[in-house]
CSV table of C-alpha atoms in Angstrom, one decimal:
chain,number,residue,atom,x,y,z
A,1500,MET,CA,45.7,15.9,-67.1
A,1501,GLY,CA,49.5,15.6,-67.0
A,1502,ILE,CA,51.4,12.8,-68.8
A,1503,ARG,CA,55.0,12.1,-67.8
A,1504,SER,CA,57.2,10.6,-70.5
A,1505,THR,CA,60.8,9.4,-70.2
A,1506,PRO,CA,62.5,8.2,-73.4
A,1507,LYS,CA,66.1,6.9,-73.1
A,1508,SER,CA,68.7,6.8,-75.9
A,1509,PRO,CA,71.9,4.9,-75.9
A,1510,SER,CA,74.4,7.2,-77.5
A,1511,THR,CA,73.3,10.2,-75.6
A,1512,GLY,CA,72.1,8.8,-72.2
A,1513,GLY,CA,68.8,10.5,-72.8
A,1514,GLY,CA,70.1,13.8,-74.0
A,1515,THR,CA,68.8,13.6,-77.5
A,1516,HIS,CA,65.6,11.7,-78.3
A,1517,PRO,CA,65.0,9.6,-81.3
A,1518,SER,CA,62.5,11.1,-83.8
A,1519,SER,CA,59.8,8.6,-82.8
A,1520,THR,CA,59.4,9.9,-79.3
A,1521,CYS,CA,59.0,13.5,-80.4
A,1522,HIS,CA,55.4,12.5,-81.1
A,1523,ILE,CA,54.7,12.2,-77.4
A,1524,PRO,CA,54.1,15.9,-76.6
A,1525,VAL,CA,51.9,16.3,-79.7
A,1526,LEU,CA,49.9,13.2,-79.0
A,1527,VAL,CA,49.4,14.1,-75.4
A,1528,GLY,CA,48.1,17.4,-76.5
A,1529,ASP,CA,45.7,15.7,-78.9
A,1530,PHE,CA,44.3,13.9,-75.8
A,1531,GLY,CA,43.8,17.2,-74.1
A,1532,GLY,CA,46.7,16.6,-71.7
A,1533,VAL,CA,49.7,18.6,-70.6
A,1534,PRO,CA,53.0,16.8,-71.4
A,1535,TYR,CA,55.8,16.6,-68.9
A,1536,HIS,CA,58.5,15.6,-71.4
A,1537,PHE,CA,62.0,14.9,-70.1
A,1538,LEU,CA,63.8,15.7,-73.3
A,1539,SER,CA,61.7,18.9,-73.9
A,1540,GLY,CA,62.5,20.2,-70.4
A,1541,THR,CA,58.8,20.4,-69.4
A,1542,VAL,CA,59.3,18.6,-66.1
A,1543,ASN,CA,59.2,19.8,-62.5
A,1544,TYR,CA,62.6,20.9,-61.3
A,1545,ILE,CA,64.3,23.2,-58.8
A,1546,ASN,CA,67.7,24.6,-59.4
A,1547,SER,CA,69.6,25.2,-56.2
A,1548,ALA,CA,72.8,24.2,-54.3
A,1549,THR,CA,71.0,21.0,-53.3
A,1550,SER,CA,69.4,20.2,-56.7
A,1551,ASP,CA,68.8,16.5,-57.2
A,1552,TRP,CA,67.6,14.9,-60.5
A,1553,GLU,CA,66.0,12.0,-58.6
A,1554,GLU,CA,63.9,14.4,-56.5
A,1555,ASN,CA,62.9,16.3,-59.6
A,1556,SER,CA,61.8,13.0,-61.2
A,1557,ARG,CA,59.8,11.9,-58.1
A,1558,ALA,CA,58.0,15.3,-58.1
A,1559,THR,CA,57.1,15.0,-61.8
A,1560,VAL,CA,55.8,11.5,-61.4
A,1561,GLN,CA,53.6,12.6,-58.5
A,1562,GLU,CA,52.3,15.5,-60.5
A,1563,ALA,CA,51.5,13.3,-63.6
A,1564,ASP,CA,48.2,11.5,-64.1
A,1565,VAL,CA,49.8,8.9,-66.5
A,1566,CYS,CA,53.5,8.0,-67.0
A,1567,VAL,CA,55.0,6.7,-70.3
A,1568,PHE,CA,58.4,5.0,-70.0
A,1569,VAL,CA,60.1,4.4,-73.4
A,1570,ILE,CA,63.1,2.1,-73.8
A,1571,VAL,CA,64.9,2.9,-77.0
A,1572,GLU,CA,68.2,1.0,-76.7
A,1573,GLN,CA,69.6,1.4,-73.2
A,1574,ILE,CA,68.2,1.6,-69.7
A,1575,GLY,CA,68.1,4.9,-67.8
A,1576,ARG,CA,69.1,4.4,-64.2
A,1577,ILE,CA,66.8,7.1,-62.8
A,1578,THR,CA,63.9,5.9,-64.8
A,1579,TRP,CA,64.0,2.4,-63.5
A,1580,GLU,CA,65.4,2.9,-60.0
A,1581,THR,CA,63.4,6.0,-59.2
A,1582,GLU,CA,60.6,6.9,-61.5
A,1583,VAL,CA,59.0,3.4,-62.1
A,1584,THR,CA,59.2,2.7,-58.3
A,1585,GLU,CA,57.6,6.0,-57.5
A,1586,ALA,CA,54.8,5.3,-60.0
A,1587,LEU,CA,54.2,1.9,-58.5
A,1588,LEU,CA,54.1,3.2,-55.0
A,1589,ALA,CA,51.9,6.1,-55.9
A,1590,GLY,CA,49.5,3.9,-57.9
A,1591,LYS,CA,50.0,5.9,-61.0
A,1592,PRO,CA,48.9,4.2,-64.3
A,1593,PHE,CA,51.8,3.9,-66.6
A,1594,LEU,CA,52.9,2.4,-69.9
A,1595,VAL,CA,56.2,0.7,-70.8
A,1596,LEU,CA,57.1,0.9,-74.5
A,1597,CYS,CA,60.2,-0.8,-75.9
A,1598,LEU,CA,61.8,-0.4,-79.3
A,1599,ASP,CA,61.2,-3.7,-81.1
A,1600,LYS,CA,64.8,-4.4,-82.0
A,1601,THR,CA,65.8,-3.7,-78.4
A,1602,TYR,CA,63.2,-6.1,-77.2
A,1603,GLN,CA,64.3,-8.8,-79.7
A,1604,ARG,CA,67.9,-8.3,-78.4
A,1605,TYR,CA,66.7,-8.9,-74.9
A,1606,LEU,CA,64.8,-12.1,-75.9
A,1607,THR,CA,68.0,-13.4,-77.6
A,1608,LEU,CA,70.2,-12.6,-74.6
A,1609,ASN,CA,67.7,-14.0,-72.2
A,1610,SER,CA,67.5,-17.3,-74.0
A,1611,THR,CA,71.3,-17.4,-74.4
A,1612,PHE,CA,71.9,-16.5,-70.7
A,1613,PRO,CA,69.0,-18.0,-68.8
A,1614,PRO,CA,68.9,-17.7,-65.0
A,1615,PRO,CA,71.1,-18.3,-63.2
A,1616,ALA,CA,73.7,-17.8,-65.9
A,1617,ASP,CA,76.6,-15.5,-65.1
A,1618,LEU,CA,76.0,-12.1,-66.9
A,1619,SER,CA,79.4,-10.7,-66.0
A,1620,VAL,CA,80.8,-11.6,-69.4
A,1621,LEU,CA,78.4,-9.1,-71.1
A,1622,PRO,CA,78.9,-5.4,-71.5
A,1623,GLU,CA,77.2,-3.3,-68.8
A,1624,GLN,CA,74.5,-2.1,-71.3
A,1625,GLU,CA,73.5,-5.6,-72.0
A,1626,ARG,CA,73.5,-6.6,-68.4
A,1627,SER,CA,71.3,-3.7,-67.5
A,1628,LEU,CA,68.9,-4.5,-70.3
A,1629,ILE,CA,68.5,-8.1,-69.2
A,1630,ALA,CA,68.2,-7.2,-65.6
A,1631,THR,CA,65.6,-4.5,-66.1
A,1632,LEU,CA,63.3,-6.4,-68.5
A,1633,ARG,CA,63.5,-9.5,-66.3
A,1634,GLU,CA,62.4,-7.3,-63.4
A,1635,ILE,CA,59.6,-5.8,-65.5
A,1636,GLU,CA,58.2,-9.1,-66.9
A,1637,GLU,CA,59.2,-11.8,-64.5
A,1638,GLU,CA,59.4,-10.3,-61.1
A,1639,ARG,CA,56.8,-7.4,-61.3
A,1640,ARG,CA,54.7,-9.1,-64.0
A,1641,LEU,CA,54.4,-5.8,-65.9
A,1642,THR,CA,53.9,-5.6,-69.7
A,1643,ALA,CA,56.3,-4.0,-72.0
A,1644,VAL,CA,54.8,-3.2,-75.4
A,1645,ALA,CA,57.1,-3.4,-78.4
A,1646,TYR,CA,57.0,-0.7,-81.1
A,1647,SER,CA,58.8,0.0,-84.4
A,1648,PRO,CA,59.9,3.6,-85.1
A,1649,GLY,CA,57.5,4.1,-87.9
A,1650,ILE,CA,54.4,3.3,-85.9
A,1651,PHE,CA,55.4,4.7,-82.5
A,1652,ARG,CA,52.6,7.3,-82.5
A,1653,ASN,CA,49.9,4.7,-83.4
A,1654,VAL,CA,51.1,2.3,-80.7
A,1655,LEU,CA,51.2,5.1,-78.0
A,1656,ARG,CA,47.7,6.3,-79.1
A,1657,ARG,CA,46.4,2.7,-78.9
A,1658,GLU,CA,47.9,2.0,-75.4
A,1659,LEU,CA,46.8,5.4,-74.0
A,1660,SER,CA,43.3,4.7,-75.3
A,1661,LYS,CA,43.2,1.4,-73.4
A,1662,LEU,CA,44.0,3.3,-70.2
A,1663,PHE,CA,41.2,5.7,-70.9
A,1664,ASP,CA,38.8,2.9,-71.6
A,1665,ILE,CA,39.7,1.3,-68.2
A,1666,ALA,CA,39.3,4.6,-66.5
A,1667,LEU,CA,35.9,5.2,-68.0
A,1668,GLY,CA,34.9,1.7,-66.9
A,1669,GLN,CA,36.0,2.5,-63.3
A,1670,LEU,CA,33.9,5.7,-63.4
A,1671,GLU,CA,30.9,3.8,-64.7
A,1672,ASP,CA,31.3,1.2,-61.9
A,1673,ARG,CA,31.6,4.0,-59.4
A,1674,ASN,CA,28.4,5.6,-60.7
A,1675,ARG,CA,26.5,2.3,-60.5
A,1676,ARG,CA,27.6,1.8,-56.9
A,1677,ARG,CA,26.6,5.3,-55.9
A,1678,ALA,CA,23.2,4.7,-57.5
A,1679,THR,CA,22.7,1.4,-55.6
A,1680,VAL,CA,23.8,2.6,-52.2
A,1681,PRO,CA,20.5,4.4,-51.3
A,1682,LEU,CA,18.6,1.2,-52.1
A,1683,LEU,CA,20.6,-1.0,-49.7
A,1684,THR,CA,18.3,0.0,-46.8
A,1685,ASP,CA,15.3,-1.5,-48.7
A,1686,PRO,CA,16.6,-4.8,-49.9
A,1687,ALA,CA,13.2,-5.8,-51.4
A,1688,ARG,CA,13.7,-3.1,-54.1
A,1689,LEU,CA,17.0,-4.5,-55.3
A,1690,THR,CA,17.0,-5.9,-58.8
A,1691,MET,CA,19.4,-8.7,-59.8
A,1692,THR,CA,21.7,-6.1,-61.3
A,1693,ASP,CA,21.6,-4.2,-58.0
A,1694,LEU,CA,22.4,-7.3,-56.1
A,1695,ARG,CA,25.5,-7.9,-58.2
A,1696,VAL,CA,26.6,-4.3,-57.5
A,1697,ALA,CA,26.0,-4.9,-53.8
A,1698,GLN,CA,28.1,-8.0,-53.9
A,1699,ALA,CA,30.9,-6.0,-55.6
A,1700,ILE,CA,30.7,-3.4,-52.9
A,1701,ALA,CA,30.8,-6.0,-50.2
A,1702,VAL,CA,33.9,-7.8,-51.4
A,1703,ASP,CA,35.9,-4.6,-52.3
A,1704,GLU,CA,38.6,-4.3,-49.6
A,1705,TRP,CA,39.1,-0.6,-50.7
A,1706,GLU,CA,35.5,0.4,-50.3
A,1707,ASP,CA,34.2,2.2,-47.2
A,1708,LYS,CA,33.5,-0.4,-44.5
A,1709,ARG,CA,30.1,1.2,-43.7
A,1710,LEU,CA,29.0,0.7,-47.3
A,1711,ARG,CA,30.4,-2.9,-47.3
A,1712,LYS,CA,28.4,-3.7,-44.1
A,1713,ALA,CA,25.2,-2.1,-45.6
A,1714,ALA,CA,25.7,-4.3,-48.7
A,1715,LEU,CA,26.2,-7.4,-46.6
A,1716,ARG,CA,23.0,-6.8,-44.7
A,1717,ALA,CA,21.1,-6.3,-47.9
A,1718,LEU,CA,22.5,-9.5,-49.4
A,1719,ALA,CA,21.7,-11.4,-46.3
A,1720,ALA,CA,18.1,-10.1,-46.3
A,1721,ARG,CA,17.8,-11.4,-49.9
A,1722,GLY,CA,19.7,-14.6,-49.2
A,1723,THR,CA,22.0,-14.2,-52.2
A,1724,LEU,CA,25.8,-14.4,-52.3
A,1725,ASP,CA,27.9,-16.6,-54.5
A,1726,GLU,CA,30.4,-19.0,-52.9
A,1727,ASP,CA,33.6,-17.2,-54.2
A,1728,ALA,CA,32.3,-13.9,-52.7
A,1729,LEU,CA,31.5,-15.6,-49.4
A,1730,LEU,CA,35.0,-17.1,-49.1
A,1731,SER,CA,36.5,-13.7,-49.9
A,1732,LEU,CA,34.4,-12.0,-47.2
A,1733,LEU,CA,35.4,-14.7,-44.7
A,1734,ALA,CA,39.0,-13.8,-45.4
A,1735,SER,CA,38.5,-10.0,-45.3
A,1736,THR,CA,41.2,-8.0,-43.6
A,1737,GLU,CA,38.5,-5.6,-42.3
A,1738,GLN,CA,37.6,-7.0,-38.9
A,1739,GLY,CA,34.1,-5.6,-38.8
A,1740,VAL,CA,33.3,-7.0,-42.3
A,1741,GLN,CA,34.7,-10.5,-41.4
A,1742,ARG,CA,32.7,-10.5,-38.1
A,1743,MET,CA,29.5,-9.5,-39.8
A,1744,THR,CA,30.0,-12.2,-42.5
A,1745,VAL,CA,30.2,-14.8,-39.8
A,1746,GLU,CA,27.2,-13.4,-38.0
A,1747,LEU,CA,25.1,-13.4,-41.1
A,1748,LEU,CA,26.5,-16.7,-42.5
A,1749,GLY,CA,23.2,-18.5,-42.3
A,1750,ASP,CA,21.4,-15.9,-44.4
A,1751,LEU,CA,24.3,-15.2,-46.8
A,1752,HIS,CA,24.6,-18.9,-47.6
A,1753,ALA,CA,20.9,-19.8,-47.9
A,1754,ALA,CA,21.5,-23.2,-49.8
A,1755,ARG,CA,20.4,-26.2,-47.7
A,1756,PRO,CA,21.6,-28.7,-46.9
A,1757,VAL,CA,24.9,-27.1,-46.1
A,1758,ASP,CA,28.1,-28.6,-47.5
A,1759,PRO,CA,30.1,-29.9,-44.5
A,1760,ALA,CA,33.2,-28.6,-46.3
A,1761,LEU,CA,32.0,-25.0,-45.8
A,1762,PHE,CA,31.7,-25.6,-42.1
A,1763,GLU,CA,35.2,-27.1,-42.0
A,1764,HIS,CA,36.5,-24.0,-43.9
A,1765,VAL,CA,34.9,-21.5,-41.6
A,1766,VAL,CA,36.2,-23.3,-38.5
A,1767,ALA,CA,39.7,-23.2,-40.0
A,1768,VAL,CA,39.3,-19.5,-40.6
A,1769,ALA,CA,38.3,-19.0,-36.9
A,1770,ASN,CA,41.3,-21.1,-35.7
A,1771,ALA,CA,43.6,-19.0,-37.8
A,1772,SER,CA,42.2,-15.7,-36.6
A,1773,ASP,CA,43.7,-13.6,-33.8
A,1774,ASP,CA,40.2,-12.1,-33.3
A,1775,VAL,CA,38.3,-14.0,-30.5
A,1776,GLY,CA,35.1,-12.4,-31.8
A,1777,ILE,CA,35.2,-14.8,-34.8
A,1778,PRO,CA,34.8,-18.1,-33.0
A,1779,ARG,CA,32.4,-16.6,-30.5
A,1780,ARG,CA,30.1,-15.5,-33.2
A,1781,LEU,CA,30.6,-18.6,-35.3
A,1782,VAL,CA,29.4,-21.2,-32.7
A,1783,PRO,CA,25.7,-20.4,-32.5
A,1784,VAL,CA,25.5,-19.6,-36.2
A,1785,LEU,CA,26.8,-23.0,-37.3
A,1786,LEU,CA,24.5,-24.9,-34.8
A,1787,ASP,CA,21.5,-23.0,-36.2
A,1788,MET,CA,22.4,-23.8,-39.8
A,1789,ASN,CA,22.9,-27.6,-39.5
A,1790,LEU,CA,23.1,-29.2,-36.1
A,1791,PRO,CA,24.8,-32.6,-36.9
A,1792,ALA,CA,27.3,-31.0,-39.3
A,1793,ALA,CA,28.0,-28.2,-36.9
A,1794,ILE,CA,28.8,-30.5,-34.0
A,1795,ASP,CA,31.2,-32.5,-36.2
A,1796,ALA,CA,32.9,-29.3,-37.4
A,1797,LEU,CA,33.1,-27.7,-34.0
A,1798,GLU,CA,35.2,-30.7,-32.8
A,1799,MET,CA,38.0,-29.0,-34.8
A,1800,LEU,CA,37.5,-25.6,-33.2
A,1801,ASP,CA,40.4,-24.4,-30.9
A,1802,MET,CA,39.0,-24.0,-27.4
A,1803,GLU,CA,41.6,-21.6,-25.9
A,1804,ASP,CA,39.1,-18.8,-25.4
A,1805,SER,CA,36.8,-19.0,-22.4
A,1806,GLY,CA,34.2,-16.9,-24.1
A,1807,SER,CA,34.0,-19.4,-27.0
A,1808,LYS,CA,33.6,-22.2,-24.5
A,1809,ARG,CA,30.8,-20.4,-22.7
A,1810,ARG,CA,29.0,-19.7,-26.0
A,1811,LEU,CA,29.3,-23.3,-27.1
A,1812,ALA,CA,27.9,-24.6,-23.9
A,1813,ASP,CA,25.0,-22.1,-24.0
A,1814,ALA,CA,24.3,-22.9,-27.7
A,1815,LEU,CA,24.3,-26.7,-27.1
A,1816,GLU,CA,21.9,-26.3,-24.2
A,1817,THR,CA,19.6,-24.2,-26.4
A,1818,HIS,CA,19.5,-27.1,-28.9
A,1819,GLU,CA,19.1,-29.7,-26.2
A,1820,ALA,CA,15.8,-31.1,-27.5
A,1821,ALA,CA,17.0,-31.3,-31.1
A,1822,ILE,CA,20.2,-33.0,-29.9
A,1823,ALA,CA,18.2,-35.7,-28.1
A,1824,ARG,CA,15.8,-36.0,-31.0
A,1825,GLU,CA,18.6,-36.6,-33.5
A,1826,GLY,CA,20.6,-38.9,-31.2
A,1827,LEU,CA,23.6,-36.6,-30.9
A,1828,GLN,CA,24.0,-36.8,-27.1
A,1829,ALA,CA,27.4,-38.5,-27.2
A,1830,ALA,CA,28.9,-36.0,-29.7
A,1831,ALA,CA,27.4,-33.0,-27.7
A,1832,ALA,CA,28.8,-34.4,-24.5
A,1833,HIS,CA,32.3,-34.6,-25.9
A,1834,LEU,CA,32.0,-30.9,-26.9
A,1835,LEU,CA,30.8,-30.0,-23.4
A,1836,GLU,CA,33.7,-31.8,-21.9
A,1837,LYS,CA,36.0,-29.7,-24.0
A,1838,CYS,CA,34.2,-26.6,-22.7
A,1839,LEU,CA,34.9,-27.7,-19.1
A,1840,SER,CA,38.5,-28.7,-19.7
A,1841,ASN,CA,41.3,-26.5,-18.4
A,1842,THR,CA,44.2,-28.9,-19.1
A,1843,SER,CA,44.8,-28.1,-22.7
A,1844,GLU,CA,48.5,-27.5,-23.5
A,1845,SER,CA,47.4,-24.3,-25.4
A,1846,ASP,CA,45.6,-22.9,-22.3
A,1847,TRP,CA,47.3,-19.6,-21.5
A,1848,LYS,CA,47.0,-20.0,-17.8
A,1849,THR,CA,48.8,-23.4,-17.9
A,1850,ARG,CA,51.6,-22.0,-19.9
A,1851,CYS,CA,51.8,-18.9,-17.7
A,1852,ARG,CA,52.1,-21.1,-14.6
A,1853,ALA,CA,54.8,-23.2,-16.2
A,1854,TYR,CA,56.8,-20.1,-17.2
A,1855,LEU,CA,56.4,-18.7,-13.7
A,1856,ALA,CA,57.9,-22.0,-12.3
A,1857,ARG,CA,60.8,-21.8,-14.8
A,1858,LEU,CA,61.5,-18.4,-13.5
A,1859,GLY,CA,61.7,-19.7,-10.0
A,1860,PHE,CA,58.6,-17.9,-8.7
A,1861,GLY,CA,56.1,-20.7,-8.9
A,1862,PRO,CA,54.1,-22.0,-5.8
A,1863,ALA,CA,56.8,-24.5,-4.9
A,1864,ALA,CA,59.5,-21.8,-5.0
A,1865,ALA,CA,57.3,-19.5,-2.8
A,1866,GLY,CA,56.9,-22.3,-0.2
A,1867,THR,CA,60.6,-22.8,0.2
A,1868,ALA,CA,61.5,-19.1,0.4
């Protein structure tokens, strides 16, 4: 385990560290790690005709498992313009520690010169301090932890321990998921705890899509999925997961009667999607779940796609007896008329013909040639 630490001192520009930060290499060693300490020279570097401090810093951040950035009194340019950005892009866990008197100075300056006050009247050091801590706390929503020199080691130990606690929690969660995956093919064996893990797998956008689909099938077989998870899955950026959620909607949302607001939401999702597979799958599913509510909701469905029109007509015919029994003939007829309509302004063929005419190559133009 490597821990990258970068303290910055005002009078030396980072050349001589305050006594508090000399605890970093010792404490990292106590955790069983290898310190990459800027001021001790234990960082990655290459001396050559093209040497570059920024490249050295990026290489060290990439090598580290955890980064610790320490603000003593002034802001180091490479730290905040290169290293923090590299850590964020690489997904590295990192801490930001700030000397308490420096943080208090920032709070005072920030209240005295609230945005959009002109900071040009301040010395460069003060401007840099305000700009950097505003970026940390207000723009990037990161947390800077204040420390006093006498307790720096204790604060660093506490904050590193929090990261280790989070990491162990992630490992525990991973182990639970891996133990649950083999059970997904036999949903009847899943306990309530297993079902919660399956739901976590299904909604995780970073999880393998094959596992997410397996979890979805298991949840559908058991008819259990909470509403927030369902809405999350309907908005999934993974096309296959979103499609499967729509296909299994009737099983995933087992509560009856169905809230009409859910149907309206799903239709809105279909209208906003560029994937024609969503409305095509949605039409028969909604009609099977609740015929009257589905017919009302499908009035709002965009009918640009011929495949969706065909599926709607087929599904309505399948439910012909139920439509007659429940007195829904007029509403069903209106939907069928939409299926047969080719005059919608959004119809791509209509727009294509209009564009062709504007170019002077329409039927009329051809007849006069």
